[in-house]
XYZ file of C-alpha atoms in Angstrom:
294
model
C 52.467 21.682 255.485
C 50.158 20.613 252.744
C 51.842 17.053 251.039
C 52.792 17.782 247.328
C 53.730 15.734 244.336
C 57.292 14.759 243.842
C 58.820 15.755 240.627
C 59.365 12.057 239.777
C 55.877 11.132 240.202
C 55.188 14.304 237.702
C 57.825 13.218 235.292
C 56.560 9.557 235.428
C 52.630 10.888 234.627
C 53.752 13.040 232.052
C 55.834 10.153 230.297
C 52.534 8.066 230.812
C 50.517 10.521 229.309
C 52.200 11.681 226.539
C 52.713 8.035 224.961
C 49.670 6.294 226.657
C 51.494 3.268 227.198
C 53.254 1.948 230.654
C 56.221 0.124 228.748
C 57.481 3.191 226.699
C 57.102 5.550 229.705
C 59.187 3.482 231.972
C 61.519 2.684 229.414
C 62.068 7.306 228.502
C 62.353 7.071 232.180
C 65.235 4.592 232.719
C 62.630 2.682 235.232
C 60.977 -0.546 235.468
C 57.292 -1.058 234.649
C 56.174 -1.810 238.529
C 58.270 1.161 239.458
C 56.589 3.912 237.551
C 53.158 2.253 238.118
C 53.236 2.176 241.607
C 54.773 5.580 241.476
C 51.666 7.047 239.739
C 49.364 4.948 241.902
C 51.430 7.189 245.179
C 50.344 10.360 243.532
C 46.602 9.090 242.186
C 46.596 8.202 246.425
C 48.370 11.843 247.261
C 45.681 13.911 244.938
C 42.979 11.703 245.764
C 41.276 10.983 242.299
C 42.221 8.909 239.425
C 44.631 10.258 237.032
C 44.752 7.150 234.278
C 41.981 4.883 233.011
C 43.509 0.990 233.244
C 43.027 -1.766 231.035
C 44.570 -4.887 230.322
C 45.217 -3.617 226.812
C 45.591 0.361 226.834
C 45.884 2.714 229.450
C 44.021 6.161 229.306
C 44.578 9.647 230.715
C 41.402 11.120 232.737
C 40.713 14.554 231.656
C 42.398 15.529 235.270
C 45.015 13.584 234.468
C 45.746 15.390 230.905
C 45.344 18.909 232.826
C 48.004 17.726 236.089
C 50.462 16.596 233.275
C 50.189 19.702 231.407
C 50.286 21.461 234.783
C 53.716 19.423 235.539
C 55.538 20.375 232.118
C 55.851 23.690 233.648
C 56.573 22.592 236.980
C 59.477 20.379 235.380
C 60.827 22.489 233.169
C 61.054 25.379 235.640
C 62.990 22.410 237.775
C 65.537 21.827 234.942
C 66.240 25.879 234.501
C 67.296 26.093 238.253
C 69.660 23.078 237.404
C 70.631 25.357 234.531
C 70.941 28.710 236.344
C 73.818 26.508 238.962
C 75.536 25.430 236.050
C 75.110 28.369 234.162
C 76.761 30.584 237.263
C 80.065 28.027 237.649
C 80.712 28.369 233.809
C 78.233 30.103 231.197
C 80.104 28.705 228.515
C 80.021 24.852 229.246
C 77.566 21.748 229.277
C 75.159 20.382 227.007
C 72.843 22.970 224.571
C 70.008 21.808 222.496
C 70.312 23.669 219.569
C 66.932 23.440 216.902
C 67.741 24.763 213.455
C 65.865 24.776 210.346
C 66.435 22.730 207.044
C 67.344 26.224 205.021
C 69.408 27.600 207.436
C 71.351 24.336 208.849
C 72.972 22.461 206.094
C 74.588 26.236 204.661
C 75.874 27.705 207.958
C 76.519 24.830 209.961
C 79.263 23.039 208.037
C 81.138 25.836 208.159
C 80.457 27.271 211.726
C 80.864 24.349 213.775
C 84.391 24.064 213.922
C 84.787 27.747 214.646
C 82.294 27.254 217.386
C 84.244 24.043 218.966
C 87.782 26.224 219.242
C 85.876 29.241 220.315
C 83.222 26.853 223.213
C 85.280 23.538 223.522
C 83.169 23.062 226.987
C 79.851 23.502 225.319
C 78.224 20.335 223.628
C 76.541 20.966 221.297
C 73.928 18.994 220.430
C 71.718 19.539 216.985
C 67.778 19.376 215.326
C 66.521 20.121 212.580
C 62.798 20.375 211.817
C 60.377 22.815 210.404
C 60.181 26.332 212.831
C 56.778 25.416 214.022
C 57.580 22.155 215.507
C 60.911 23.552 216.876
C 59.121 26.098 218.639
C 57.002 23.488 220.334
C 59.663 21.583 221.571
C 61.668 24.561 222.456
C 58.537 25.828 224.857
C 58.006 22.157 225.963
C 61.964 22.359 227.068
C 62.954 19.817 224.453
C 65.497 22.689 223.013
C 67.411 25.393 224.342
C 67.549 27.268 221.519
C 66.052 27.894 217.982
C 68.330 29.075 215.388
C 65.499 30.398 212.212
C 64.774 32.345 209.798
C 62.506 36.108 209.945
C 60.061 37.617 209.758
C 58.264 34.606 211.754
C 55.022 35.301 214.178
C 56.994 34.217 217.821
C 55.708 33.852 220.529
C 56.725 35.141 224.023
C 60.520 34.861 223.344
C 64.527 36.554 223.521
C 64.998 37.032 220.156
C 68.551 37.833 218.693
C 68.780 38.963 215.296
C 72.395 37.549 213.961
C 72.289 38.972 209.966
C 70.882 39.220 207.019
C 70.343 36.665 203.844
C 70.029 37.971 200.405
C 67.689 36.005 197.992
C 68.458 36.115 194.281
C 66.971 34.633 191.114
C 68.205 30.967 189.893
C 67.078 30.476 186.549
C 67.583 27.658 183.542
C 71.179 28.588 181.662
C 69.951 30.557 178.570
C 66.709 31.225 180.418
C 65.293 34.729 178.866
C 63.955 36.078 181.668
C 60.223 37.722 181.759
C 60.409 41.870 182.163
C 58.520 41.106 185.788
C 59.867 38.017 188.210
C 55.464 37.906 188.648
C 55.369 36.646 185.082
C 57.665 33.740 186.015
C 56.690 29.720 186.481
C 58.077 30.606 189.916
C 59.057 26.956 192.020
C 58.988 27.464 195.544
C 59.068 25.077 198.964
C 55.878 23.168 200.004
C 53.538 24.757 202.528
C 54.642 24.262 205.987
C 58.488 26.016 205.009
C 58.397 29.684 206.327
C 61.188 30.463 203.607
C 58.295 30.124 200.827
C 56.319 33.334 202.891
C 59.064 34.914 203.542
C 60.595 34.917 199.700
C 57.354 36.288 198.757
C 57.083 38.873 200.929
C 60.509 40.189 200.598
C 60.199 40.443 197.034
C 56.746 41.505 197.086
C 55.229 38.405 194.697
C 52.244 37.608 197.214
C 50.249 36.975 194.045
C 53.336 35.791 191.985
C 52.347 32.973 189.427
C 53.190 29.361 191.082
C 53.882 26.752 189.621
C 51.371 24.088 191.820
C 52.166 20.985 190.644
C 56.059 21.516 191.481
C 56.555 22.256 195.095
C 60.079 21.411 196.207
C 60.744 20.039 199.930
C 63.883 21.239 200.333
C 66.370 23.776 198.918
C 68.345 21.147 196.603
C 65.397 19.945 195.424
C 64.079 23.109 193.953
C 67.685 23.862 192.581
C 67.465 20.384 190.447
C 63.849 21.333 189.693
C 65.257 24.504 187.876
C 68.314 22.994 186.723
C 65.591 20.391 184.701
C 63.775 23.429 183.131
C 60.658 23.591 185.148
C 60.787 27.458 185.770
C 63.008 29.832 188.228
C 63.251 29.879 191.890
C 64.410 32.599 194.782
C 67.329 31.053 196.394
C 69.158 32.822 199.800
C 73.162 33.342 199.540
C 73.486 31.106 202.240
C 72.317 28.609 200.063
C 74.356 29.612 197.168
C 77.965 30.523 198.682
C 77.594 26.984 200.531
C 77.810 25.490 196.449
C 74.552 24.542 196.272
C 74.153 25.040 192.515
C 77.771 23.438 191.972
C 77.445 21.358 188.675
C 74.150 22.645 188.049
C 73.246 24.612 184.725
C 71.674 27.385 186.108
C 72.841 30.972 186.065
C 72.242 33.328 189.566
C 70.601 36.782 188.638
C 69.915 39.737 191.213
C 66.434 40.982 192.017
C 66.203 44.789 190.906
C 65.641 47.359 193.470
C 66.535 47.122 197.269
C 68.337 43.725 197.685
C 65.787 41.343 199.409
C 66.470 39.419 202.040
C 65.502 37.672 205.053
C 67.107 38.140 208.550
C 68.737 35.070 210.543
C 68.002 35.482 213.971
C 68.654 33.196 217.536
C 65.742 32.704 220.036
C 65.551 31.649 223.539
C 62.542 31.315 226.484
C 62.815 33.977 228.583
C 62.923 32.240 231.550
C 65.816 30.536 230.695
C 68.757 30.862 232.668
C 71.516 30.827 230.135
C 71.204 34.048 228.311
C 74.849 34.878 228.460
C 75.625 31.253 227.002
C 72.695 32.222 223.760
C 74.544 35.965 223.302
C 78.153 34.551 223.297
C 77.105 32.107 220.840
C 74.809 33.966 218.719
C 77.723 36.616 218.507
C 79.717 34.075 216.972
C 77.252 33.130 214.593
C 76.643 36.903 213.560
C 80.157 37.050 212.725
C 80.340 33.479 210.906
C 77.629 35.306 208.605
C 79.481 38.784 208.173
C 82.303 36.439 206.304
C 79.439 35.935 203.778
């Protein structure tokens, strides 16, 4: 039988290559220095070629050795879902989740889910982070998270996607604001780039070429609403946002859009190869109806 890598020795190169730097590998590791060196010297010896270039002061990856860690992210997360899939047979509904969620979405729903979600999973830990989508969706494919908990329409990749509800935007405008006969005509605030909600406001209410105000960007949700509360022009805000008491104190008045109600959709979304789709239904049906009390 052909001799193969152990999934230590993988673990240990990909902790070396992702930070470049002996010390903070062995220390994400929980091993000493001379342990995960001579570990990665075993597998430079196994593969026969060198994986890292040594120095006294840095330590490089070889362009074989960037490729065999990339090659061992998959190898080591595929390890961790068969840990999953035992775990996930003796009790669907227990151990630890790693649950991504995104700055609109978490600070609204959250508060007021949790606690529901503790009586009705009191196995499951739950553990939370929040981020932008993009860079949740990394770390979910990397096997950082279990789960993404976001907003659509968003361009996913190869994933389970459950979609839990719907979000209504409306219009938060200045108290006393007269507003303009079109919502285009507005001084219209919205999030920096990099926030899918700005896209998807737009698109649901159809203001792709919507005037902006550019020098006024908000970076998150509370930001914008003090931006409007201050006079600088109107923004679209989601009912998440709003029934959490986001505008509480604020002198602003709430407005609907006319027409079809727009909205975006909250959805749940999972690898497919992970073993724990029962545990992502059971607790994105909970979440669906945390959001039909809306």
């Amino acid at each position: 039988m052909k001799p193969v890598p152990t999934l230590r020795q993988l673990r240990y190169l990909e902790a070396v290559v992702e930070r470049c730097h002996f010390g903070q590998a062995a220390s994400a590791c929980n091993v000493s220095q001379s342990t995960l060196s001579a570990s990665i010297q075993e597998l430079e010896g196994l593969l026969g070629a060198p994986l890292l270039e040594r120095t006294k002061r840095s330590v490089v990856p070889t362009a074989l050795g960037r490729l065999v860690a990339e090659r061992a992210r998959g190898l080591l997360k595929g390890a961790e879902d068969l840990v999953d899939l035992a775990h996930a047979s003796r009790d669907p509904l227990s151990g630890p989740l790693h649950l991504g969620v995104i700055p609109t979405i978490g600070p609204f729903l959250l508060p007021r889910t949790l606690p529901t979600l503790r009586k009705a999973f009191p196995k499951l830990q739950l553990y939370l982070r929040e981020d932008q989508t993009a860079r949740l969706l990394d770390r979910l494919d990397s096997g950082e998270l279990d789960a993404v908990l976001l907003a659509l329409p968003y361009a996913l990749r190869d994933l389970e996607v459950m979609e839990l509800g719907e979000d209504p935007f409306s219009i938060v405008q200045p108290a006393g604001h007269r507003p303009a006969a079109n919502i285009a005509d507005e001084n219209l605030l919205l999030l920096e780039d990099g926030h899918c909600l700005r896209d998807q406001a737009l698109a649901a209410c159809e203001l792709e070429g919507a005037r902006r105000n550019a020098g006024f960007n908000g970076t998150s949700l509370h930001t914008l609403a003090q931006m409007v509360a201050n006079g600088l022009g109107v923004t679209l805000m989601p009912q998440m946002a709003i029934d959490a008491g986001i505008l509480r104190g604020l002198d602003v008045t709430v407005r609907p859009l006319a027409g079809a109600v727009p909205h975006r959709r909250i959805g749940l979304v999972w690898r497919r190869s992970s073993a724990r789709t029962e545990t992502f239904r059971a607790l994105g049906e909970a979440l669906t109806a945390e959001l039909a009390k809306s």
